[in-house]
CSV table of C-alpha atoms in Angstrom, one decimal:
chain,number,residue,atom,x,y,z
F,1,MET,CA,0.0,0.0,0.0
F,2,LYS,CA,1.5,3.3,-1.0
F,3,LYS,CA,2.0,5.6,1.9
F,4,ILE,CA,0.2,8.9,1.7
F,5,ILE,CA,2.5,12.0,1.9
F,6,ILE,CA,1.2,14.4,4.6
F,7,LEU,CA,2.5,18.0,4.6
F,8,LEU,CA,1.7,19.1,8.1
F,9,ALA,CA,2.0,22.8,7.3
F,10,THR,CA,-1.0,22.5,5.0
F,11,ILE,CA,-3.4,20.9,7.5
F,12,ILE,CA,-4.3,24.2,9.4
F,13,LEU,CA,-8.0,24.7,9.2
F,14,SER,CA,-9.4,28.2,8.3
F,15,VAL,CA,-12.7,29.8,7.6
F,16,VAL,CA,-13.8,29.4,4.0
F,17,SER,CA,-16.9,30.2,2.0
F,18,LEU,CA,-19.2,27.4,1.0
F,19,TYR,CA,-18.5,28.2,-2.7
F,20,ALA,CA,-14.8,28.6,-2.3
F,21,GLN,CA,-13.9,25.1,-3.6
F,22,GLU,CA,-10.3,24.0,-3.0
F,23,GLN,CA,-8.3,21.3,-4.6
F,24,ALA,CA,-8.3,17.9,-3.0
F,25,LYS,CA,-4.9,16.6,-1.9
F,26,TYR,CA,-5.8,13.1,-0.6
F,27,ARG,CA,-8.5,10.6,-1.3
F,28,ILE,CA,-9.4,7.8,1.1
F,29,THR,CA,-11.6,5.1,-0.4
F,30,TYR,CA,-13.9,3.2,2.0
F,31,ASP,CA,-16.0,0.1,1.4
F,32,SER,CA,-19.1,-0.1,3.5
F,33,GLU,CA,-21.9,-2.6,4.2
F,34,GLY,CA,-25.1,-2.0,6.0
F,35,ASP,CA,-28.6,-3.2,6.9
F,36,LEU,CA,-30.9,-0.4,5.8
F,37,ARG,CA,-34.0,-2.2,7.1
F,38,THR,CA,-34.8,-4.5,10.0
F,39,PRO,CA,-35.6,-7.3,9.4
F,40,SER,CA,-33.0,-7.3,6.7
F,41,LYS,CA,-33.3,-9.1,3.4
F,42,SER,CA,-29.8,-8.3,2.3
F,43,ARG,CA,-26.8,-6.1,3.2
F,44,GLN,CA,-26.1,-3.1,1.0
F,45,TYR,CA,-22.6,-2.7,-0.2
F,46,VAL,CA,-21.3,0.8,-1.3
F,47,ARG,CA,-17.9,2.3,-2.1
F,48,TRP,CA,-17.3,5.8,-0.7
F,49,ALA,CA,-14.6,8.5,-1.2
F,50,LEU,CA,-13.3,11.0,1.3
F,51,ASP,CA,-11.5,13.9,-0.6
F,52,ILE,CA,-9.4,16.0,1.7
F,53,GLY,CA,-8.0,19.4,1.0
F,54,ASN,CA,-6.0,21.9,3.0
F,55,THR,CA,-9.0,23.1,5.0
F,56,THR,CA,-12.0,21.1,4.0
F,57,ALA,CA,-13.1,17.6,3.0
F,58,ALA,CA,-16.0,15.9,1.1
F,59,PHE,CA,-17.5,12.5,1.7
F,60,TYR,CA,-19.5,11.1,-1.2
F,61,CYS,CA,-20.2,8.0,-3.4
F,62,PRO,CA,-18.1,8.0,-6.6
F,63,ALA,CA,-20.6,5.7,-8.4
F,64,GLN,CA,-23.4,8.2,-7.9
F,65,ARG,CA,-21.3,11.0,-9.4
F,66,MET,CA,-20.2,8.8,-12.3
F,67,LEU,CA,-23.9,8.0,-13.0
F,68,GLU,CA,-24.8,11.7,-12.9
F,69,GLU,CA,-22.0,12.6,-15.2
F,70,GLU,CA,-23.0,9.9,-17.7
F,71,MET,CA,-26.6,10.9,-17.6
F,72,LYS,CA,-25.6,14.6,-18.3
F,73,ASN,CA,-23.4,13.6,-21.2
F,74,THR,CA,-25.6,11.0,-22.9
F,75,LYS,CA,-26.5,11.9,-26.4
F,76,SER,CA,-29.9,10.2,-26.5
F,77,GLY,CA,-31.5,12.6,-24.1
F,78,ASN,CA,-31.8,10.3,-21.1
F,79,SER,CA,-34.6,8.0,-22.4
F,80,LEU,CA,-36.1,5.6,-19.9
F,81,ALA,CA,-34.0,2.8,-21.4
F,82,ASP,CA,-30.8,4.9,-20.8
F,83,VAL,CA,-31.8,5.5,-17.2
F,84,TYR,CA,-32.4,1.8,-16.6
F,85,LYS,CA,-29.1,0.9,-18.3
F,86,LEU,CA,-27.1,3.4,-16.3
F,87,SER,CA,-28.8,2.5,-13.0
F,88,ASP,CA,-27.9,-1.1,-13.6
F,89,LYS,CA,-24.3,-0.2,-14.4
F,90,TYR,CA,-24.0,1.7,-11.1
F,91,LYS,CA,-26.0,-0.5,-8.8
F,92,HIS,CA,-24.2,0.1,-5.6
F,93,ARG,CA,-24.5,3.7,-4.9
F,94,GLN,CA,-25.9,6.3,-2.4
F,95,LYS,CA,-26.7,10.0,-2.8
F,96,LEU,CA,-25.5,11.1,0.6
F,97,GLN,CA,-22.9,13.9,0.5
F,98,ILE,CA,-21.1,15.6,3.4
F,99,LEU,CA,-18.8,18.6,3.4
F,100,TRP,CA,-16.5,19.1,6.4
F,101,HIS,CA,-15.7,22.6,7.6
F,102,LEU,CA,-18.2,24.2,5.3
F,103,PRO,CA,-19.9,26.7,5.2
F,104,GLN,CA,-17.2,27.6,7.8
F,105,LYS,CA,-14.7,26.0,10.2
F,106,ASN,CA,-16.1,23.5,12.6
F,107,GLN,CA,-19.4,23.2,10.6
F,108,PHE,CA,-20.6,20.6,8.2
F,109,THR,CA,-23.1,20.5,5.3
F,110,TYR,CA,-25.2,17.4,4.9
F,111,MET,CA,-27.2,16.5,1.8
F,112,ASN,CA,-29.2,13.5,0.8
F,113,ASN,CA,-32.0,12.7,-1.6
F,114,MET,CA,-35.6,12.2,-0.5
F,115,PHE,CA,-37.3,12.5,-3.8
F,116,LYS,CA,-35.5,15.8,-4.0
F,117,ASN,CA,-32.1,16.8,-2.6
F,118,ILE,CA,-32.5,18.1,0.9
F,119,LYS,CA,-29.6,19.7,2.8
F,120,TYR,CA,-28.7,21.5,6.0
F,121,SER,CA,-25.7,22.9,7.8
F,122,ASP,CA,-24.8,22.6,11.4
F,123,THR,CA,-21.9,22.5,13.9
F,124,LEU,CA,-19.7,19.5,13.7
F,125,PRO,CA,-20.6,17.2,16.6
F,126,LYS,CA,-18.0,16.9,19.4
F,127,ILE,CA,-17.7,13.2,19.9
F,128,GLU,CA,-16.6,12.1,23.4
F,129,TRP,CA,-14.1,9.5,22.3
F,130,GLN,CA,-13.0,6.9,24.8
F,131,LEU,CA,-9.7,5.3,24.1
F,132,CYS,CA,-9.7,1.5,24.1
F,133,GLU,CA,-7.0,-1.1,24.7
F,134,GLY,CA,-5.5,-2.9,21.8
F,135,GLU,CA,-4.3,-2.1,18.3
F,136,ALA,CA,-5.1,-3.1,14.8
F,137,THR,CA,-3.7,-2.8,11.3
F,138,VAL,CA,-5.7,-1.3,8.4
F,139,CYS,CA,-4.2,-0.6,4.9
F,140,GLU,CA,-0.8,-1.4,6.4
F,141,TYR,CA,-1.2,1.4,9.0
F,142,LYS,CA,-1.0,0.8,12.8
F,143,CYS,CA,-4.3,1.9,14.4
F,144,LYS,CA,-5.4,2.8,17.8
F,145,ILE,CA,-9.0,2.0,18.9
F,146,ALA,CA,-11.6,4.4,20.3
F,147,LYS,CA,-15.3,4.3,21.0
F,148,GLY,CA,-17.8,7.2,20.9
F,149,THR,CA,-21.5,8.1,20.4
F,150,VAL,CA,-22.8,10.5,17.9
F,151,PHE,CA,-26.4,11.1,16.8
F,152,GLY,CA,-27.8,8.1,18.7
F,153,ARG,CA,-25.3,5.5,17.6
F,154,THR,CA,-22.2,4.2,19.4
F,155,TRP,CA,-19.2,3.6,17.1
F,156,THR,CA,-15.9,1.7,17.5
F,157,VAL,CA,-13.2,3.2,15.2
F,158,TYR,CA,-9.7,2.4,14.3
F,159,TYR,CA,-7.6,5.5,13.6
F,160,THR,CA,-3.9,6.0,12.7
F,161,LYS,CA,-1.7,8.7,14.0
F,162,GLU,CA,0.6,8.0,11.0
F,163,ILE,CA,-1.9,10.1,9.0
F,164,PRO,CA,-2.6,13.1,11.3
F,165,LEU,CA,-5.9,14.2,9.8
F,166,SER,CA,-9.0,14.4,12.0
F,167,TYR,CA,-11.4,13.0,9.4
F,168,GLY,CA,-13.1,9.7,8.8
F,169,PRO,CA,-16.1,8.1,7.0
F,170,TRP,CA,-19.4,9.9,7.5
F,171,ILE,CA,-18.8,12.4,10.3
F,172,LEU,CA,-16.6,10.2,12.4
F,173,GLY,CA,-13.7,12.5,13.2
F,174,GLY,CA,-12.1,14.6,15.8
F,175,LEU,CA,-9.3,12.1,16.7
F,176,PRO,CA,-5.6,12.7,16.4
F,177,GLY,CA,-5.5,10.6,13.2
F,178,LEU,CA,-7.5,9.5,10.2
F,179,VAL,CA,-10.2,6.9,10.9
F,180,LEU,CA,-9.7,3.9,8.7
F,181,LYS,CA,-12.3,1.6,10.0
F,182,ALA,CA,-15.6,2.0,11.9
F,183,PHE,CA,-18.6,-0.1,12.9
F,184,ASP,CA,-21.6,0.6,15.1
F,185,SER,CA,-22.6,-1.3,18.3
F,186,ASP,CA,-25.7,-2.8,16.5
F,187,ASN,CA,-23.5,-4.2,13.7
F,188,LEU,CA,-25.7,-2.5,11.2
F,189,PHE,CA,-23.0,-0.4,9.5
F,190,ILE,CA,-19.3,-1.0,8.7
F,191,PHE,CA,-16.8,1.2,6.9
F,192,GLU,CA,-13.3,0.1,6.1
F,193,ALA,CA,-10.6,1.9,4.1
F,194,VAL,CA,-9.4,0.0,1.1
F,195,GLY,CA,-7.3,2.7,-0.6
F,196,ILE,CA,-5.3,5.8,0.3
F,197,GLU,CA,-3.8,8.1,-2.3
F,198,ASN,CA,-2.4,11.5,-3.1
F,199,ILE,CA,-4.5,13.4,-5.7
F,200,THR,CA,-2.7,15.4,-8.4
F,201,ASP,CA,-5.4,15.7,-11.1
F,202,GLY,CA,-7.0,18.9,-9.9
F,203,SER,CA,-10.1,17.3,-8.3
F,204,LEU,CA,-12.1,19.7,-6.2
F,205,VAL,CA,-13.4,19.2,-2.7
F,206,LYS,CA,-17.1,19.8,-3.5
F,207,MET,CA,-20.7,18.8,-3.2
F,208,THR,CA,-22.6,18.3,-6.5
F,209,ARG,CA,-26.2,18.9,-7.6
F,210,THR,CA,-26.9,21.6,-4.9
F,211,GLU,CA,-28.5,24.1,-7.3
F,212,LYS,CA,-32.1,22.9,-6.6
F,213,ALA,CA,-31.6,21.4,-3.2
F,214,ILE,CA,-34.1,22.3,-0.5
F,215,ASP,CA,-32.3,23.9,2.5
F,216,CYS,CA,-34.2,22.7,5.6
F,217,LYS,CA,-31.7,24.6,7.8
F,218,THR,CA,-31.3,22.3,10.7
F,219,ARG,CA,-30.7,18.6,11.4
F,220,LYS,CA,-33.9,18.5,13.6
F,221,LYS,CA,-36.0,19.5,10.6
F,222,TYR,CA,-34.1,17.1,8.3
F,223,VAL,CA,-34.9,14.2,10.6
F,224,GLU,CA,-38.6,15.3,10.8
F,225,LEU,CA,-38.8,15.3,7.0
F,226,ARG,CA,-37.2,11.8,6.8
F,227,ASN,CA,-39.6,10.5,9.4
F,228,HIS,CA,-42.5,11.9,7.4
F,229,LYS,CA,-41.1,10.2,4.2
F,230,ASP,CA,-40.9,6.8,6.0
F,231,ALA,CA,-44.4,7.1,7.5
F,232,SER,CA,-46.2,8.4,4.4
F,233,PRO,CA,-44.2,8.7,1.2
F,234,ASP,CA,-47.3,9.9,-0.7
F,235,THR,CA,-48.1,12.8,1.5
F,236,PHE,CA,-44.4,13.6,1.9
F,237,LEU,CA,-44.0,13.8,-1.9
F,238,GLN,CA,-47.1,15.9,-2.2
F,239,SER,CA,-45.7,18.4,0.4
F,240,LEU,CA,-42.6,18.8,-1.7
F,241,THR,CA,-44.1,19.0,-5.1
F,242,GLY,CA,-47.7,20.0,-4.6
F,243,ILE,CA,-48.8,17.1,-6.8
F,244,GLU,CA,-51.1,14.5,-5.3
F,245,SER,CA,-49.5,11.0,-5.1
F,246,LYS,CA,-51.0,7.6,-4.4
F,247,SER,CA,-49.3,4.3,-4.1
F,248,TYR,CA,-50.8,0.8,-4.4
F,249,ASP,CA,-49.6,-2.7,-3.4
F,250,GLU,CA,-49.3,-5.7,-5.7
F,251,ASN,CA,-53.1,-6.4,-5.2
F,252,GLY,CA,-54.1,-2.9,-6.4
F,253,LYS,CA,-55.0,-1.7,-3.0
F,254,PRO,CA,-53.8,1.6,-1.5
F,255,MET,CA,-50.6,1.2,0.5
F,256,ASN,CA,-51.0,0.9,4.2
F,257,TYR,CA,-47.8,2.6,5.4
F,258,ALA,CA,-48.7,2.4,9.1
F,259,GLU,CA,-48.9,-1.3,8.8
F,260,ARG,CA,-45.6,-1.4,7.0
F,261,LEU,CA,-43.9,0.6,9.8
F,262,ASN,CA,-45.1,-2.0,12.3
F,263,GLU,CA,-43.3,-4.7,10.3
F,264,VAL,CA,-40.2,-2.9,9.0
F,265,ALA,CA,-37.8,-0.5,10.7
F,266,PHE,CA,-35.6,1.8,8.6
F,267,ASN,CA,-32.0,2.1,9.7
F,268,TYR,CA,-29.9,5.2,9.2
F,269,LEU,CA,-26.4,6.2,10.2
F,270,ASP,CA,-27.9,8.6,12.6
F,271,LYS,CA,-31.1,8.1,14.6
């Protein structure tokens, strides 16, 4: 595994504008698996990237960005057949994107898709990390172990002081080294680094497709919207678009979402 070159003089955080994109210097690739529903029919596998610049970082799914780019550039005008073909090509993807230290230092911007892109910005959570005994090796780096709780889930993380960057997958950061592996106490989600590289191609630390995103302002409001979507997708979609929506089951009867919620629980990285 090629060792990442860290220039410590460039890792000083400063206040930057949300629109002042900077070049990424390092890219950490994580593979993840997770149970998005309980009971689970199958684990979902997704590859993520964490692009790190001098002052900011972006966590995103490369497959989703490649899909968006191909759909934008397709010459046939994104017919239904094109959409199905590209969706099948990029099966393992997620629309979640997170910017670290934007719109300013010690804040983060979070965006995900719920029929439409919805985002908010907030203060980065201060995770009370408890150091644990033992060590591990991930991507040929010696790692310390820590445990902490954020947004309702308790995580165990492996971090390396050999890469003195206080970042990690999702929003798991604030340690004296890069988080290379993380898993929650319910064994619903796992992230593990599989690649670490320097970036020299001019890639920017950025969030894509923000132009028409709905800014719900706070995490509290975001969670309320997500709960509304899970409880009643039809009324949620109507609240976003103003267009009446009705869903039916395989027997042609109106969907009973209250009954579904009694049978299935939706799992998210945060609660």
